[in-house]
Amino acid sequence: MKKVRSIIYKDGKLKLLDQRKLPVVTEFITCSTYEEVGECIREMVVRGAPAIGATAAYGMAIGAMTSSVKDTLTLVKELEHIAEYLCQTRPTAVNLFWAIDRMLNVAKANENLSLEEFKERLLEEAHQIANEDIEINRRIGAHGEKLIDDGDTILTHCNAGALATVDYGTALGVIRAAHEAGKKVHVYADETRPYLQGARLTAWEMVQEEIPVTLITDNMAGYVMKLGRIQKIIVGADRIAANGDTANKIGTYSLAVLAKEHGIPFYVAAPVSTFDFSIKTGDEIPIEERSPREVTHIGDIQIAPEGVKIFNPAFDVTPHEYITAIITEYGVIKNPDAEKIAALQDQIQKEG
Ligand SMILES: CSC[C@H]1O[C@H](OP(=O)(O)O)[C@H](O)[C@@H]1O
């Protein structure tokens, strides 16, 4: 079955697969303004750290193309306001801010271009961010695949797949690469309450591609580990601090603690655009809290009493000591810590 892309730019508009409606309905929302793009990020029409980064980049480009200002310098100033608007959409995934900063830097470096050339240059940068993401995910897959053994059952959490990126995925990219290499892999997907990215999105991606998948509820993860069914755990990331502490979907920390208890390797797969080298530890990562309705309802069905207090953190932070390795496009960082991540920074600076 033909795979569906989550982000499609065409003729000044951005088509976003409405991931809130998957797996039952495949429907797109078309954005013609940067405000519409921002709303789709905030409402999780599109979600996943690399996907929202690429989406915000197109939001910046569309903002420039639809602006009525008459000169480039004024447009650069307006882009700073557009950037501020898009930065307010979601606080945790650093890819969002990385992509917006990259677009702003290109804008400032090209403020001497004519208005039309400037707008074309911005769109070109958004395309580059999107195209690079796919290549980066394939490189992460290639590095990560070497860690996977034929016959492995791999537990994953949330969705770090093609739907969370421009294509191919990070954690699911490793699984795809192992499958493509002919290794028999079986995925156990946590449903991932409350937004159910595992049940609705990861299971959908795996079923589409006929990669064996078993769906479990989050509270079954410990038991399946105790039964000895899981050989590896691979998850994505939304922000990795300079010491390797990693923010990811709520419930990831619990998996990491259980993995340590059961002696199961716990891998994080992420591009270097998910690293936030400006923060020393995970304590500094802002954790998004989302609407109580995500907890009190499943779709339109209310499952909790009116008036009950709700705490709905969308992410948690796994200390680096619980992470066996971080798989990036530059290679695998085993037993990540501040020293090894500083070495990654040097490698990035050397290799570009
Ligand atoms: C490939 S990164 C995906 C990452 O983003 C998800 O969060 P959300 O669905 O809220 O955007 C989750 O943390 C995934 O691991």
Short mmCIF file of N, CA and C and ligand atoms in Angstrom, two decimals, residues 44 46-52 90 93 157-161 164-165 169-171 195 197 201 235-238 247-250 252 269 271 274 288 290 314-315, ligand 1:
data_model
loop_
_atom_site.label_atom_id
_atom_site.label_comp_id
_atom_site.label_asym_id
_atom_site.label_seq_id
_atom_site.Cartn_x
_atom_site.Cartn_y
_atom_site.Cartn_z
N MET A 44 -1.66 19.65 17.08
CA MET A 44 -1.12 18.31 16.79
C MET A 44 -1.79 17.64 15.58
N VAL A 46 -0.18 17.97 12.89
CA VAL A 46 1.15 17.41 12.61
C VAL A 46 1.90 17.39 13.93
N ARG A 47 2.65 16.30 14.19
CA ARG A 47 3.37 16.22 15.46
C ARG A 47 4.61 15.36 15.24
N GLY A 48 5.46 15.37 16.25
CA GLY A 48 6.74 14.68 16.11
C GLY A 48 7.83 15.73 15.91
N ALA A 49 8.89 15.66 16.68
CA ALA A 49 9.88 16.74 16.69
C ALA A 49 10.38 17.15 15.30
N PRO A 50 10.94 16.22 14.50
CA PRO A 50 11.41 16.66 13.17
C PRO A 50 10.29 17.15 12.26
N ALA A 51 9.12 16.55 12.37
CA ALA A 51 7.99 16.96 11.51
C ALA A 51 7.55 18.37 11.83
N ILE A 52 7.51 18.73 13.13
CA ILE A 52 7.06 20.10 13.44
C ILE A 52 8.15 21.11 13.09
N ARG A 90 4.53 25.02 20.51
CA ARG A 90 4.79 23.91 21.44
C ARG A 90 6.19 24.11 22.02
N ALA A 93 9.84 20.23 21.97
CA ALA A 93 10.68 19.72 20.87
C ALA A 93 11.58 20.84 20.37
N HIS A 157 7.70 3.31 21.91
CA HIS A 157 6.70 4.12 22.64
C HIS A 157 6.35 5.32 21.79
N CYS A 158 5.08 5.70 21.80
CA CYS A 158 4.61 6.84 21.02
C CYS A 158 4.83 6.54 19.53
N ASN A 159 5.06 7.61 18.76
CA ASN A 159 5.34 7.39 17.33
C ASN A 159 6.56 8.22 16.96
N ALA A 160 7.62 7.51 16.63
CA ALA A 160 8.83 8.18 16.12
C ALA A 160 9.08 7.60 14.73
N GLY A 161 8.03 7.67 13.93
CA GLY A 161 8.06 7.05 12.61
C GLY A 161 8.02 8.06 11.49
N ALA A 164 6.17 11.14 12.28
CA ALA A 164 6.77 12.10 13.23
C ALA A 164 7.92 12.87 12.58
N THR A 165 8.18 12.54 11.33
CA THR A 165 9.30 13.16 10.59
C THR A 165 8.79 13.49 9.19
N GLY A 169 11.28 8.08 9.52
CA GLY A 169 11.27 8.00 10.98
C GLY A 169 12.63 7.86 11.62
N THR A 170 12.64 8.02 12.94
CA THR A 170 13.91 7.88 13.68
C THR A 170 13.94 6.51 14.37
N ALA A 171 13.17 6.35 15.45
CA ALA A 171 13.14 5.02 16.09
C ALA A 171 12.58 3.99 15.11
N TYR A 195 -2.63 10.52 24.18
CA TYR A 195 -2.92 10.92 22.79
C TYR A 195 -2.92 9.71 21.85
N GLN A 197 -0.56 7.92 20.28
CA GLN A 197 0.24 7.91 19.04
C GLN A 197 0.69 6.49 18.69
N LEU A 201 -0.89 5.56 15.40
CA LEU A 201 0.07 5.94 14.37
C LEU A 201 1.16 4.87 14.13
N VAL A 235 13.23 4.34 21.24
CA VAL A 235 12.27 5.45 21.26
C VAL A 235 12.86 6.64 20.53
N GLY A 236 12.03 7.65 20.29
CA GLY A 236 12.49 8.89 19.68
C GLY A 236 12.89 9.87 20.76
N ALA A 237 12.95 11.14 20.39
CA ALA A 237 13.31 12.18 21.37
C ALA A 237 12.78 13.52 20.90
N ASP A 238 12.57 14.40 21.84
CA ASP A 238 12.13 15.75 21.52
C ASP A 238 13.16 16.79 21.90
N ALA A 247 14.33 14.23 26.77
CA ALA A 247 12.87 14.41 26.88
C ALA A 247 12.21 13.67 25.74
N ASN A 248 11.21 12.91 26.06
CA ASN A 248 10.41 12.20 25.06
C ASN A 248 9.01 12.04 25.62
N LYS A 249 8.15 11.43 24.81
CA LYS A 249 6.75 11.29 25.20
C LYS A 249 6.59 10.72 26.62
N ILE A 250 5.61 11.26 27.31
CA ILE A 250 5.32 10.82 28.67
C ILE A 250 5.20 9.29 28.71
N THR A 252 8.04 7.46 28.71
CA THR A 252 9.35 6.96 28.29
C THR A 252 10.25 6.69 29.50
N ALA A 269 16.75 7.19 19.43
CA ALA A 269 17.14 7.51 18.04
C ALA A 269 16.73 8.94 17.75
N PRO A 271 18.01 12.83 15.44
CA PRO A 271 18.98 13.63 14.68
C PRO A 271 19.67 14.63 15.61
N THR A 274 17.96 17.51 17.37
CA THR A 274 17.18 17.31 18.60
C THR A 274 18.03 17.57 19.85
N GLU A 288 5.85 20.41 28.16
CA GLU A 288 4.52 20.90 27.75
C GLU A 288 3.42 20.23 28.57
N ARG A 290 -0.65 19.72 28.38
CA ARG A 290 -1.70 19.88 27.40
C ARG A 290 -3.09 19.82 28.02
N ALA A 314 2.97 16.26 28.67
CA ALA A 314 3.06 15.53 27.39
C ALA A 314 4.41 14.82 27.24
N PHE A 315 5.38 15.16 28.10
CA PHE A 315 6.71 14.57 28.00
C PHE A 315 7.25 14.27 29.40
C1 LIG B 1 10.75 11.48 15.91
S1 LIG B 1 10.48 12.44 17.29
C2 LIG B 1 8.91 11.95 17.76
C3 LIG B 1 8.61 12.31 19.18
O1 LIG B 1 7.63 13.35 19.21
C4 LIG B 1 6.50 12.81 19.87
O2 LIG B 1 5.80 13.77 20.60
P1 LIG B 1 4.42 14.40 19.98
O3 LIG B 1 3.67 13.27 19.35
O4 LIG B 1 3.75 14.98 21.20
O5 LIG B 1 4.88 15.46 19.01
C5 LIG B 1 7.07 11.77 20.78
O6 LIG B 1 7.71 12.33 21.89
C6 LIG B 1 8.04 11.10 19.86
O7 LIG B 1 9.01 10.32 20.44
#
